[in-house]
Every structure is written in structure tokens, then in C-alpha cells.
Coordinates of C-alpha atoms in Angstrom, one line a residue:
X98 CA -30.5 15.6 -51.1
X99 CA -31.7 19.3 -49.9
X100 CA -29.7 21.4 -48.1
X101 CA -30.9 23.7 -45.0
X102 CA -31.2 26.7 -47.3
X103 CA -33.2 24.7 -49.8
X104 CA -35.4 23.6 -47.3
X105 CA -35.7 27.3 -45.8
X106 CA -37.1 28.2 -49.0
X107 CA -39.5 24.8 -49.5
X108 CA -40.8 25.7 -45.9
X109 CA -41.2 29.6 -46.3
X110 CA -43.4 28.7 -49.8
X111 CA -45.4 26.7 -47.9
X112 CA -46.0 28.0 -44.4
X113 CA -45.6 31.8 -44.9
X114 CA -46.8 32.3 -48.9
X115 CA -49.5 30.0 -48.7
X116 CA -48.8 27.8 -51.5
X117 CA -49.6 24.3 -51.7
X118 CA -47.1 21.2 -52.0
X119 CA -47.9 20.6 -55.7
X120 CA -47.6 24.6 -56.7
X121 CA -43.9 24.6 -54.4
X122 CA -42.7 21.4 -56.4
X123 CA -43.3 22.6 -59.8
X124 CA -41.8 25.5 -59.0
X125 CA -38.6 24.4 -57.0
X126 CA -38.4 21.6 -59.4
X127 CA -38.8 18.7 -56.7
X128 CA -40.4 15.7 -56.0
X129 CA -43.5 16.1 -54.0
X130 CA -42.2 13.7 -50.9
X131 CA -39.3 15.9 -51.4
X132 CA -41.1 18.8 -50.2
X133 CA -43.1 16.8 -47.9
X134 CA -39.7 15.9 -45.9
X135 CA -38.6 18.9 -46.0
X136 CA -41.9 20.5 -44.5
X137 CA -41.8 17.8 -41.7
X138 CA -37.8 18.4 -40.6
X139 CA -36.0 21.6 -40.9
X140 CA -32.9 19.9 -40.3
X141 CA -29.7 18.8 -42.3
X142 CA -30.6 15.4 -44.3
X143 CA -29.0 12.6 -42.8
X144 CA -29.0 9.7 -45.2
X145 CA -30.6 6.3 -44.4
X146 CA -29.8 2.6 -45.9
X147 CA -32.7 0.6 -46.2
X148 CA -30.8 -2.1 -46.2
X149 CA -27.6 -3.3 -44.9
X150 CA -24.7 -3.3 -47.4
X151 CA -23.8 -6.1 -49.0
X152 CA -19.9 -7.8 -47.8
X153 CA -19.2 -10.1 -50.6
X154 CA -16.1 -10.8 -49.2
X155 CA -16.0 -10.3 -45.4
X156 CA -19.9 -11.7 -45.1
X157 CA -19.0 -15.6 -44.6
X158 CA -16.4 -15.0 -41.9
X159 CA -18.7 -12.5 -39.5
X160 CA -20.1 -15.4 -38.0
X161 CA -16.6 -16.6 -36.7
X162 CA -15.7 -13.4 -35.8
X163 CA -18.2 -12.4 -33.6
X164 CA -17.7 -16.0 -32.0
X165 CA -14.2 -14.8 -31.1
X166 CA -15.4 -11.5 -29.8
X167 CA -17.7 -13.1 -27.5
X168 CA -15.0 -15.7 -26.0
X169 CA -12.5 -12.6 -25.5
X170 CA -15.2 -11.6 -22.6
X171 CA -13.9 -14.4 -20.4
X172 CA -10.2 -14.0 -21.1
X173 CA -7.6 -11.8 -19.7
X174 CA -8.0 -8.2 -20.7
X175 CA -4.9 -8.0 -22.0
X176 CA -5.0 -11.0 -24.2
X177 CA -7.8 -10.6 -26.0
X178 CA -7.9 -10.4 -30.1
X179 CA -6.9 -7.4 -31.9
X180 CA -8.4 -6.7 -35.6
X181 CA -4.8 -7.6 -36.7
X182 CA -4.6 -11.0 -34.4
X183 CA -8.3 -11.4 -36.7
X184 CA -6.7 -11.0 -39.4
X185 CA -3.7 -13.3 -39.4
X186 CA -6.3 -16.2 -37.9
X187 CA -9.1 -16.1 -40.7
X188 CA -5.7 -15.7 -43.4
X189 CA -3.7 -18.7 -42.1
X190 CA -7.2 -21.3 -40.6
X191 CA -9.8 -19.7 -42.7
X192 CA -8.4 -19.0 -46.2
X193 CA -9.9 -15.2 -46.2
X194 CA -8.2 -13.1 -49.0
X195 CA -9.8 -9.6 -48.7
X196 CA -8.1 -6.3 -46.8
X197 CA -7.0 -5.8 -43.1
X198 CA -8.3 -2.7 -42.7
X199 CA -11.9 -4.2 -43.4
X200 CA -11.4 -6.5 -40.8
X201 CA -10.2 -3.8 -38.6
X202 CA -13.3 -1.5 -39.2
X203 CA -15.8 -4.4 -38.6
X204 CA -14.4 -4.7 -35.4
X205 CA -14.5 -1.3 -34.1
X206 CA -18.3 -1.3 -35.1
X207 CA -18.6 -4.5 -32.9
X208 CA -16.8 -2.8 -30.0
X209 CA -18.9 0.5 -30.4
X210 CA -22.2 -1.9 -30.2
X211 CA -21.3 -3.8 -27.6
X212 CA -19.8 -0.6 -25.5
X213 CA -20.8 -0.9 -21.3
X214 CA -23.4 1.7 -20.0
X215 CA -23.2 2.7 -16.7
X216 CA -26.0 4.2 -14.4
X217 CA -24.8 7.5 -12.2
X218 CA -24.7 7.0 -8.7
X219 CA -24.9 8.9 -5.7
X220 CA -24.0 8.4 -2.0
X221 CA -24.9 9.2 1.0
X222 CA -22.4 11.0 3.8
X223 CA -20.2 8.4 5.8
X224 CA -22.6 5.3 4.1
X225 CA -19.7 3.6 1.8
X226 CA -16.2 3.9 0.9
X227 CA -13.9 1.7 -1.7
X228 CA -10.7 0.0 -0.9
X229 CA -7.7 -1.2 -3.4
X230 CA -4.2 -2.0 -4.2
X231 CA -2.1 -0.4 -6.9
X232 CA 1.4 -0.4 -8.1
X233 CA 4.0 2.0 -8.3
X234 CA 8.0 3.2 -8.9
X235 CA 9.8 4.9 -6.4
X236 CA 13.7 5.6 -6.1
X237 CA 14.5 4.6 -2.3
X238 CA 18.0 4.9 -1.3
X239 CA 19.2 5.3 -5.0
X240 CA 17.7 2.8 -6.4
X241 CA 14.0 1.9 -8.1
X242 CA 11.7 -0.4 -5.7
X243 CA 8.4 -1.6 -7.1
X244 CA 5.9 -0.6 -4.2
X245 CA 2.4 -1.8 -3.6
X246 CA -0.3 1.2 -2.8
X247 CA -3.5 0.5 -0.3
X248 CA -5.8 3.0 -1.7
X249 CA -8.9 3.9 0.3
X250 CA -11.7 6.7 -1.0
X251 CA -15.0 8.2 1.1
X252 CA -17.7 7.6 -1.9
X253 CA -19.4 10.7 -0.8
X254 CA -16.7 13.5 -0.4
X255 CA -14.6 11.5 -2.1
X256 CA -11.5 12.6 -0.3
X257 CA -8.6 10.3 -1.1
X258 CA -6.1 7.9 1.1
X259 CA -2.9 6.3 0.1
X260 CA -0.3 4.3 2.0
X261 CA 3.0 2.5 0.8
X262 CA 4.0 -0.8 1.6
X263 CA 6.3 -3.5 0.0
X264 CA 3.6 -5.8 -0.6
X265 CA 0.2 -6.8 -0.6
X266 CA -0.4 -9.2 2.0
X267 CA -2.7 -9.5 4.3
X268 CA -1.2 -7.5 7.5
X269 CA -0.7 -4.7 4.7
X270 CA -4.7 -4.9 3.9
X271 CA -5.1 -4.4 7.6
X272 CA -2.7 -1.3 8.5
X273 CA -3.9 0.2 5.0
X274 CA -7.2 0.2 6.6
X275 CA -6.3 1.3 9.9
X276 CA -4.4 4.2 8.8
X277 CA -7.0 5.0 6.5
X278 CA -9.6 4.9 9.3
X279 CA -7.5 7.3 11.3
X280 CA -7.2 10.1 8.2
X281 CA -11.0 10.1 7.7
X282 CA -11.3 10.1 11.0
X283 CA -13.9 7.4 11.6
X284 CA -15.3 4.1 10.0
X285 CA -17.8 3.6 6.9
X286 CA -20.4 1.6 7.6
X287 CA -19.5 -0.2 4.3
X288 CA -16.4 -0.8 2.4
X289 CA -16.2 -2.3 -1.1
X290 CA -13.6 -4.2 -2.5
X291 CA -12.8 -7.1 -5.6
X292 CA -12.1 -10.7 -4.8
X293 CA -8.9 -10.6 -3.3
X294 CA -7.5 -13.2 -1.6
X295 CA -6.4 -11.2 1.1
X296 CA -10.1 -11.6 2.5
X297 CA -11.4 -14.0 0.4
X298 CA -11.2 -17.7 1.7
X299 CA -13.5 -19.2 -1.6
X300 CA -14.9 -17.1 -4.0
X301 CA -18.3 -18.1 -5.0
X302 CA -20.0 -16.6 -8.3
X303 CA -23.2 -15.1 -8.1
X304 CA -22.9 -15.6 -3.4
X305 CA -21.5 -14.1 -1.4
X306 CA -18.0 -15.2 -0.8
X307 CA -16.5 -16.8 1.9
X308 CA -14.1 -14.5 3.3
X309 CA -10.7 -15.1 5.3
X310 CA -11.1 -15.8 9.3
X311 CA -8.5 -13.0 10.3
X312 CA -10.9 -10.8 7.7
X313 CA -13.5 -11.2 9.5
X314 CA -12.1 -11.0 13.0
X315 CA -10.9 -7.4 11.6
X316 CA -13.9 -6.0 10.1
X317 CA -16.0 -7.2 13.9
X318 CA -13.6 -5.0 15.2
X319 CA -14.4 -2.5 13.2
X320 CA -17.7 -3.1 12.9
X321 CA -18.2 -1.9 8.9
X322 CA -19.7 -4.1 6.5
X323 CA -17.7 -5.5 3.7
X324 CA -19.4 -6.0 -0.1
X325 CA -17.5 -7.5 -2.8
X326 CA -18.0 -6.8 -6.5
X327 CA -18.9 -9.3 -8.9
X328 CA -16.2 -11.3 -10.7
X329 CA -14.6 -9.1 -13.4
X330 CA -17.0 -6.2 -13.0
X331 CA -14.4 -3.9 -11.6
X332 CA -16.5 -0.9 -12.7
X333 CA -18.9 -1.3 -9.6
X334 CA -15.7 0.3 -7.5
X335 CA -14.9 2.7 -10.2
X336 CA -14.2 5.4 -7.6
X337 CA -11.2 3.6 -6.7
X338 CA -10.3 2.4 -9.3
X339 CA -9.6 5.6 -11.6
X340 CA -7.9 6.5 -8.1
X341 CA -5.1 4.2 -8.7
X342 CA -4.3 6.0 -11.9
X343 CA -4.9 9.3 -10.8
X344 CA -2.4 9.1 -8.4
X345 CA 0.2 7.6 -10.5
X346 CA -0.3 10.5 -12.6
X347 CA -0.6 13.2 -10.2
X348 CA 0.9 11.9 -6.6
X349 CA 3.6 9.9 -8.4
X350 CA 5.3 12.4 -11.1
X351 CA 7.9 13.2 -11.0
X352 CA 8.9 9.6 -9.5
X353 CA 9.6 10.1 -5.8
X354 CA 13.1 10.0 -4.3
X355 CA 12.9 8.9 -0.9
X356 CA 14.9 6.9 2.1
X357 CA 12.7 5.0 3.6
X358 CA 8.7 4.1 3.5
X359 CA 8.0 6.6 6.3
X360 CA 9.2 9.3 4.2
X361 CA 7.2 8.2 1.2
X362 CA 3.9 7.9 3.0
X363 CA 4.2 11.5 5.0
X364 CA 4.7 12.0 1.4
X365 CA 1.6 10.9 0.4
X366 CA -0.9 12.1 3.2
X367 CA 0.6 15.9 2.5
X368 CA -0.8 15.4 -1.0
X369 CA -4.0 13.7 -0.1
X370 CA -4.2 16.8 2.4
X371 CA -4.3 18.9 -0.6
X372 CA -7.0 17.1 -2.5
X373 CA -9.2 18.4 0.2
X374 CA -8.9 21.9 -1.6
X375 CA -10.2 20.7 -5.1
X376 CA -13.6 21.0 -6.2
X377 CA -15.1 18.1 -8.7
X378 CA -17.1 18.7 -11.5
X379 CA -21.2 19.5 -10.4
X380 CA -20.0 20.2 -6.9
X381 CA -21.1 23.1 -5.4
X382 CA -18.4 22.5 -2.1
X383 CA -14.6 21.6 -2.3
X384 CA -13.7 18.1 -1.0
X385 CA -13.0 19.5 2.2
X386 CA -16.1 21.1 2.6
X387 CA -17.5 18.1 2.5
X388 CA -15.6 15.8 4.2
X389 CA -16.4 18.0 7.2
X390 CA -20.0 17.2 6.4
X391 CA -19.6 13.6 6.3
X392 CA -17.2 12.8 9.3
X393 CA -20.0 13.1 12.2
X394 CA -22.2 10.0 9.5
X395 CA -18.7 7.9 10.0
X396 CA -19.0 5.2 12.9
X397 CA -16.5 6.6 15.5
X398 CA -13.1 4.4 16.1
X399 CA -12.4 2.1 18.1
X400 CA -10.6 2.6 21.9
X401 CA -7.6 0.6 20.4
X402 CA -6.6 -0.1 16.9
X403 CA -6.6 -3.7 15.6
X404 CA -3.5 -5.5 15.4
X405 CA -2.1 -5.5 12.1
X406 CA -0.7 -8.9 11.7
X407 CA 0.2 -12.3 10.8
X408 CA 0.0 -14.4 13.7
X409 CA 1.8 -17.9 13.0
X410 CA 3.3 -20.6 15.6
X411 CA 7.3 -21.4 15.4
X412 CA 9.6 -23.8 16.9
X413 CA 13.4 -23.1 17.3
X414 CA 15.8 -24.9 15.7
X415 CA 19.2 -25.8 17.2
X416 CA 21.0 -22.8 16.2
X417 CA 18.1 -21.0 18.1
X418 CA 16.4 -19.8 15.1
X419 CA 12.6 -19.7 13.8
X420 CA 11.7 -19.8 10.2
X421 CA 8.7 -17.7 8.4
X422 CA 8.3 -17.4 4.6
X423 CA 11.6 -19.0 4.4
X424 CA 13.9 -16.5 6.3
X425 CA 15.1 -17.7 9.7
X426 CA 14.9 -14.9 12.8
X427 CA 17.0 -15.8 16.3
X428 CA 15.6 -15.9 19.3
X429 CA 17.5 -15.6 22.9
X430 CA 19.3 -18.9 23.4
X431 CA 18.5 -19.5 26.8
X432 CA 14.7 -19.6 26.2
X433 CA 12.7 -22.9 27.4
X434 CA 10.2 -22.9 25.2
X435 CA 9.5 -24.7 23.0
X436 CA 6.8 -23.2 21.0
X437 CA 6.4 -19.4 20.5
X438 CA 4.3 -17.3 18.3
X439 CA 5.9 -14.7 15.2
X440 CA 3.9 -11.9 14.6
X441 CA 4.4 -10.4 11.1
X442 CA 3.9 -6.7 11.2
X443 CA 4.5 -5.3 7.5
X444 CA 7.6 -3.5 8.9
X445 CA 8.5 -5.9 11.4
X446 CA 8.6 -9.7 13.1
X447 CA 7.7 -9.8 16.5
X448 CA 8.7 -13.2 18.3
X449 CA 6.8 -14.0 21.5
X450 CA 6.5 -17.1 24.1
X451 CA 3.3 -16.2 25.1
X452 CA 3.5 -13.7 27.9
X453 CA 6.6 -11.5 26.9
X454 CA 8.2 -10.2 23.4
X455 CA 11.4 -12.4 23.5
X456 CA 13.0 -11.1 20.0
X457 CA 11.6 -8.1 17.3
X458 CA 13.5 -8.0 14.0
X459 CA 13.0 -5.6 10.8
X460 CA 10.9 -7.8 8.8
X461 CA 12.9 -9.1 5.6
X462 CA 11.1 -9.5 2.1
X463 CA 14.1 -11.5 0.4
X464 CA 14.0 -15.5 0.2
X465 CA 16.2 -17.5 2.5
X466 CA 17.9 -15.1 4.7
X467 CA 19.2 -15.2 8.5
X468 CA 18.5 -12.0 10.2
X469 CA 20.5 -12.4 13.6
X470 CA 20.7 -10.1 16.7
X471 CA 24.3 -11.3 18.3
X472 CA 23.2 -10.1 22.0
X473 CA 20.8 -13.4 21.7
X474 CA 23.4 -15.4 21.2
X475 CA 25.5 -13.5 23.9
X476 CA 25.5 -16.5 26.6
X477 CA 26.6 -19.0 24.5
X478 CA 29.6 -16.8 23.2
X479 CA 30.6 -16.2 27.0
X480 CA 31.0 -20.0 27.3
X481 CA 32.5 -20.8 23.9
X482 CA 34.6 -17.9 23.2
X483 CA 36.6 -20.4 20.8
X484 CA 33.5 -19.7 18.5
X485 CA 34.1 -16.1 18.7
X486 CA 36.2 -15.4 15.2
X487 CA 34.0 -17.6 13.0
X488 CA 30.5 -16.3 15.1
X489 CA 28.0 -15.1 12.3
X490 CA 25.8 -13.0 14.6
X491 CA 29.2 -11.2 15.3
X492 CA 30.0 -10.6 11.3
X493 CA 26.7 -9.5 11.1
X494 CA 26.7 -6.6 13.9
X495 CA 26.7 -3.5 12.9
X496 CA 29.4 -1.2 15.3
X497 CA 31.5 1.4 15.5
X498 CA 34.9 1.1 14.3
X499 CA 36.3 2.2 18.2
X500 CA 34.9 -1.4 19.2
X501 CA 36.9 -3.1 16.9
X502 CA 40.2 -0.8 17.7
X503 CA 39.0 -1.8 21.7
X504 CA 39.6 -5.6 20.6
X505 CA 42.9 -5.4 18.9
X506 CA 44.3 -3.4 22.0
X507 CA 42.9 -6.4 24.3
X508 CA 44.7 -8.5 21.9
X509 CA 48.0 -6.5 21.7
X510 CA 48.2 -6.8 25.7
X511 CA 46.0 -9.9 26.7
X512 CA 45.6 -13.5 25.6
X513 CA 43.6 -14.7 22.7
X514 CA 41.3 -16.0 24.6
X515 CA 41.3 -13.5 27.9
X516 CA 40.3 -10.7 25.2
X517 CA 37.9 -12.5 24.1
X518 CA 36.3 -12.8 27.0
X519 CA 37.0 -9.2 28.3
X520 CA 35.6 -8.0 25.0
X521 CA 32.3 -9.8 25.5
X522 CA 32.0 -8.7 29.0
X523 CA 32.0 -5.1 27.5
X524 CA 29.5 -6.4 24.9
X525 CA 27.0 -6.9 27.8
X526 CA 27.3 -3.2 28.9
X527 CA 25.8 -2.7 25.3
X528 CA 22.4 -4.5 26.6
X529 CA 21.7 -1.4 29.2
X530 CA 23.3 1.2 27.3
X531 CA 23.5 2.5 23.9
X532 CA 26.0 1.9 21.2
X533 CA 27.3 5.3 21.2
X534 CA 27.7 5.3 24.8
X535 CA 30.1 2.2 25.1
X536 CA 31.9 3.5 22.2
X537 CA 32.4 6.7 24.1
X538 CA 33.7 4.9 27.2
X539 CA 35.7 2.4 25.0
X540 CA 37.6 5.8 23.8
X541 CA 38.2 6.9 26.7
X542 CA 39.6 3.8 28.8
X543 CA 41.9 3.3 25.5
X544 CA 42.9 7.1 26.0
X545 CA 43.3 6.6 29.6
X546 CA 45.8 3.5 28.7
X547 CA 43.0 1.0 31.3
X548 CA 41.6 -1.4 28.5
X549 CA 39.7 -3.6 31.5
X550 CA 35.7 -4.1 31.4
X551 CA 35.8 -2.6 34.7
X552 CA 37.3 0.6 33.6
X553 CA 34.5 0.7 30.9
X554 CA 31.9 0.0 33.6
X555 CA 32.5 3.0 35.3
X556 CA 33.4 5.3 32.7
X557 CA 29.6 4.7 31.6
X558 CA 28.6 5.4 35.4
X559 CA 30.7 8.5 35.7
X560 CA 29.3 9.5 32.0
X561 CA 25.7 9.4 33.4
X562 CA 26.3 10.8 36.9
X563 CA 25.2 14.5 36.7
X564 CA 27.6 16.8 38.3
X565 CA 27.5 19.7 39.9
X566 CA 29.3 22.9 38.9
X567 CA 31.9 24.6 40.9
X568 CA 29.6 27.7 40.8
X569 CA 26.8 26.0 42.3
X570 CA 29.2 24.1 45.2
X571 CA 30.7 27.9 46.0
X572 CA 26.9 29.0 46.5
X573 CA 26.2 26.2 48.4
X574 CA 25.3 27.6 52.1
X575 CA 27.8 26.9 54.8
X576 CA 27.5 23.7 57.4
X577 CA 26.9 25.0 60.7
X578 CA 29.5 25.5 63.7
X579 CA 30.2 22.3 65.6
X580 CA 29.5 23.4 69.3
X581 CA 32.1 22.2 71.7
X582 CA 30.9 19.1 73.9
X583 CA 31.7 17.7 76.9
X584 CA 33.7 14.2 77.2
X585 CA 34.4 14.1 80.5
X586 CA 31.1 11.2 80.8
X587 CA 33.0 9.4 78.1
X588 CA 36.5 9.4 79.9
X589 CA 34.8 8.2 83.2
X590 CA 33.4 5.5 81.2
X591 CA 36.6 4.3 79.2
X592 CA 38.3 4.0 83.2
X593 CA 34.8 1.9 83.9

């Protein structure tokens, strides 16, 4: 086999000097098709089999592996067959006796043949965005929390969106979306997404699927138009997709250390924010640059934001009580009704009969909980104060400690029961003020030695009454003279 130098020569010979193919063979001492390839390519010589090589061992078992190759395309990626998995199969059910490492090199080849190829694409401003979930690690209050990220992406700017939530439900699809809508500052006319059952009713291979009724509702109010990729093909959102890592990577290290899932997303938006000053590869304009170029293409929003929830219908039970996704929420006790509606907000439950919000509770993601407000069940306490020690709503309030020191001097000076009930009038002043205020006034009746709901009453009054300084009484102008008048009309009409 010639190398380039060799064929320098075989090609000056014959192109420059003159000299024929026979004369340059007999005198370079080659074949003539020798220097007939080299006069055709100047190249290095790449060498060619004619004919594949023979596997004398490995050749009766290709047939069975490509068979499992081509099952692995309809099971889960991450249970698929490995060249060692091969192996151990054709060893134990086959009888095969040659090397792993064959095995393995037969099936990178097969991988490296049957490798995807994907066509470029390009979008046009405000025309189509992508929408996913991805998961994550935070610390929150100490300790690590598996959180669920709504990731949204413009396809042409490509400026990014990420909001965290604690799971992926449907009400978390819908205020992903809404928040997301309110960063880009307008609506895509089309958002892709995978088959997820947060907007897919039925999915239907090769159709278009049926999606979710609330999904719908959503997207009219919207007005964008939803396309779905096909099943497994995650590629055709790839935008999104390689998102969700990069922001693991990049938005997520180090692992954040934060209080609360406000703090985490004001978190996140600061560090889409700065995405806007990147530019990609073949860009001639940052992300920014052209995000300002594609929000006047994005359908504007509309006068009042969707809302983001679950709407179910409840019944109370007996201990006034409504149940959703097996946690019970209370409701006031002296509702009528016997039906109401729970709205599940990703951060909270909102209980209504209809025409007013009777009860709003922090949503709870744990199994089998009672998450009780104590002023609902404030009524019945007033007529069973026997219940009060052994009440659950009360061992579940959360107060200052001067409330508890309030009901052990009641206790020290008053009947069981009559500081019961005093107490729970003084719980009642806690419906129109704040906490902190009745534990101010509770302070000061005990320092004042007057431990009566009364006394508490009016401390709170006399807290909130604004009074004026002594400087500004002195300043005050003076009342006018009282002129002299005379009775003498008066006395006539007394003798009368």
C-alpha cells in the first residue's frame, strides 16, 4: 500500500515528466493498477474488504442478536440489553463459547448502524414553544425535598422558563403555564408537549389524542394550539428536553438551600433573567436580543389569568370535615350546606359553598392527614367547653406562649369551666384582630392584674385608637369666650 509521498512521486512522473504508466512502473517497481490508483487519488490509501470477514464463531448467533436488538426498541430505555446481558443469555440458553469482548464489539457496530438522524429545524418568532416536567434536589428548611420542574422554552429565541412545584399534577401544568406566559410576556400560538396524562384523556397512536376536558377548557382560554409528539419520539421536543438537564447542571449546582418554594422560584426566574445575556452557537444576537424581536409575534394575554385548579365536589362529614386525596380539611361548623366545592390550588385548598370561600387551608401533600383551623370549630367549643382539654383543633393551633400563661391565670382565679369559657371569648377577638395583637392586650390585662375578656376587649380598642400628642393638644387654638346671656325669659317661664 503507497504512501502520499510515493504517490507524489508516481503522479509528478506522470503528469509533469511526461512519462507513461508502463515507463513509471518499471521504474518505481509497481504494479501498473498501482500507478493507475495512485494517478486517480492523491490521497492516503484507505484499505477495502471485498468481502465481509468470516465469524466462525460469533456467525450462527448474529441472527438472535439482532432479534434482541430490535425488541429493545419497544422496551424501557433503561432496560434494554447490554453487550454483557448478551453475553450471559447466548452462554447460559444458547451454548456460545467464544469471547465477551466480541460480543461487545458486534454490538457497538449495530448501535453505530442503526444511530437516529435528525433534520435541523428552524422557527419562526412567537410561532411555537415546548413545555415539560423535570426533577430535581433541593435542601428546603434543612432538609433534601425532591421537587418537580415545569419547564417552558420560546423555540425561536429560545429563552428559558422554570418554576418549582411539589408535584406534577394537573393544577401544577396549569400555573407552570401561566407563569410562564407572564415571563415571555405573551402566548405561542403553539405549544408542544409528550403524552402526559395531565392533558391526555386516551392516547391514540398515530391520531391525535384525546386530551383532558379541564386541558382543553385551559388552552380555549388561551387560545394556543397544543401538538403532541409521537409515542417515544421525545426528540421532536428536543429543545426542552436538553433543557431539563441543562438546568440541573447549570441552575441547580450547587444544590439550592432554600425556605420555602417562593424563594426557590425568585431563584430560578433571576437565573433565566440571565440566559437572556448568552449568545448560542450561529447566532448573530444574544437571547435577549431576540426575545425582544419575538414578543410583538406572541398572541397578547388574556384580561384575567386562568384558574389554576382542581375543582372537585365534597360533603362534610360529622366532625365538619371534607376529604380530598385522602387528607380531611374543616370547614366552619355552622354551615348548612350540604355540598360545597374544594378547589386545589398547588399551594393551597380553597373550600367554597358556592357563592362565598367558607375555609382556605395550605394544601398538604402527605397521606391521611387532618389539617384543622380551630376558629371553625369555635361555636361548638363555646357550647361544649367540656370538650375543651381533649379539642384537637386546639392542640393543633399554633399561639404564643402569653395565651397559654392567659389561661393558667383564669384557672388560678376562676372555675374550670368559667376559664374556659372566658378564654374562648378572648379567642373570638382573635377572628378581627391579629395574633400578635391579642397577645399584646393579653400582656397587658395580666400586667394590669384585670384577666376578664372585657378588659382584653378594650385594651385592643385603646391599642388601635390613635392619640394625639400633648404638643399637638397645647397648639390646639383656644374655644371662644362664652358671651353672657340673659335668663330673665327663662325665670319668668319657670314661675309660669
Amino acid at each position: 500500500m503507497l504512501n502520499v509521498d510515493q504517490k507524489e512521486q508516481i503522479r509528478r512522473a506522470f503528469y509533469i515528466e511526461g512519462k507513461s504508466i508502463r515507463q513509471v512502473a518499471r521504474e518505481r517497481h509497481h504494479d501498473r493498477r498501482t500507478v493507475r490508483a495512485a494517478i486517480r487519488d492523491a490521497g492516503p490509501s484507505r484499505y477495502k474488504l471485498t468481502q465481509p470477514r468470516p465469524r466462525p464463531v460469533l456467525g450462527p448467533f448474529v441472527a438472535i442478536i439482532d432479534e434482541w436488538l430490535a425488541g429493545d426498541q419497544f422496551s424501557p430505555p433503561k432496560q434494554r440489553h447490554t453487550g454483557r446481558r448478551i453475553y450471559h443469555r447466548l452462554f447460559k440458553e444458547h451454548g456460545y463459547r467464544g469471547g465477551e469482548s466480541t460480543i461487545r464489539d458486534y454490538v457497538r457496530q449495530h448501535r453505530a448502524r442503526s444511530r437516529p438522524v435528525f433534520i435541523p429545524l428552524s422557527y419562526e418568532p412567537g410561532e411555537d414553544a415546548q413545555a415539560d416536567f423535570g426533577e430535581a434536589v433541593v435542601i428546603m428548611k434543612g432538609r433534601p425535598l425532591t421537587i418537580q420542574l415545569f419547564v417552558g422554552r420560546l423555540c425561536f429565541s429560545k429563552i428559558p422558563f422554570l418554576t418549582a412545584s411539589p408535584n406534577q399534577q394537573q393544577e401544577a401544568l396549569f400555573e407552570g403555564h401561566d407563569k410562564a406566559f407572564d415571563f415571555f410576556g405573551g402566548v405561542p400560538h403553539t405549544v408542544w408537549y409528550d403524552r402526559m396524562s395531565q392533558a391526555v384523556k386516551k392516547a391514540l397512536p398515530g391520531h391525535r389524542p384525546e386530551e383532558q376536558e379541564a386541558f382543553i377548557a385551559f388552552r380555549s382560554h388561551y387560545l394556543f394550539e397544543s401538538c403532541f409528539c409521537n409515542p417515544r419520539e421525545a426528540h421532536e421536543k428536543g429543545l426542552v428536553e436538553n433543557l431539563v438537564g441543562y438546568a440541573r447542571r447549570n441552575y441547580m449546582v450547587p444544590v439550592p438551600e432554600v425556605d420555602s418554594f417562593q424563594e426557590l422560584n425568585d431563584l430560578l426566574r433571576r437565573r433565566c433573567l440571565a440566559e437572556a445575556g448568552r449568545r448560542l452557537r450561529g447566532e448573530t444576537e444574544t437571547i435577549g436580543e431576540m426575545w425582544e424581536c419575538e414578543r410583538p409575534n406572541l398572541l397578547p394575554l388574556p384580561a384575567h389569568p386562568f384558574p389554576c385548579c382542581r375543582t372537585v365536589s365534597v360533603r362534610p362529614n360529622r366532625l365538619s370535615m371534607v376529604t380530598f386525596q385522602t387528607n380531611r380539611y374543616s370547614v366552619p361548623v355552622e354551615g348548612d350546606a350540604t355540598s360545597l366545592l374544594l378547589r386545589a390550588f398547588v399551594d393551597r385548598v380553597e373550600i367554597t359553598d358556592g357563592t362565598k370561600v367558607v375555609a382556605v387551608h395550605e394544601r398538604c401533600y402527605g397521606r391521611e392527614q387532618d389539617i384543622l383551623d380551630v376558629f371553625h370549630y369555635l361555636p361548638l367549643l363555646k357550647q361544649r367547653p367540656g370538650a375543651f382539654d381533649h379539642a384537637k383543633p386546639l392542640k393543633m393551633w399554633p399561639r404564643p406562649a402569653a395565651l397559654d400563661l392567659y389561661l393558667a391565670r383564669l384557672r388560678e382565679r376562676l372555675s374550670h369551666r368559667a376559664a374556659t369559657i372566658e378564654f374562648l371569648h378572648v379567642m373570638e377577638l382573635c377572628v378581627t384582630h391579629s395574633l400578635g395583637e391579642v397577645a399584646a392586650a393579653v400582656e397587658q390585662a395580666m400586667t394590669l392584674g384585670s384577666l376578664g375578656a372585657g378588659t382584653v376587649a378594650y385594651l385592643l380598642r385603646a391599642n388601635r385608637t390613635p392619640r394625639e400628642p400633648a404638643a399637638v393638644l397645647a397648639s390646639a387654638p383656644s374655644c371662644p369666650p362664652v358671651q353672657d346671656r340673659d335668663l330673665s325669659q327663662y325665670d319668668r317661664f319657670i314661675r309660669r
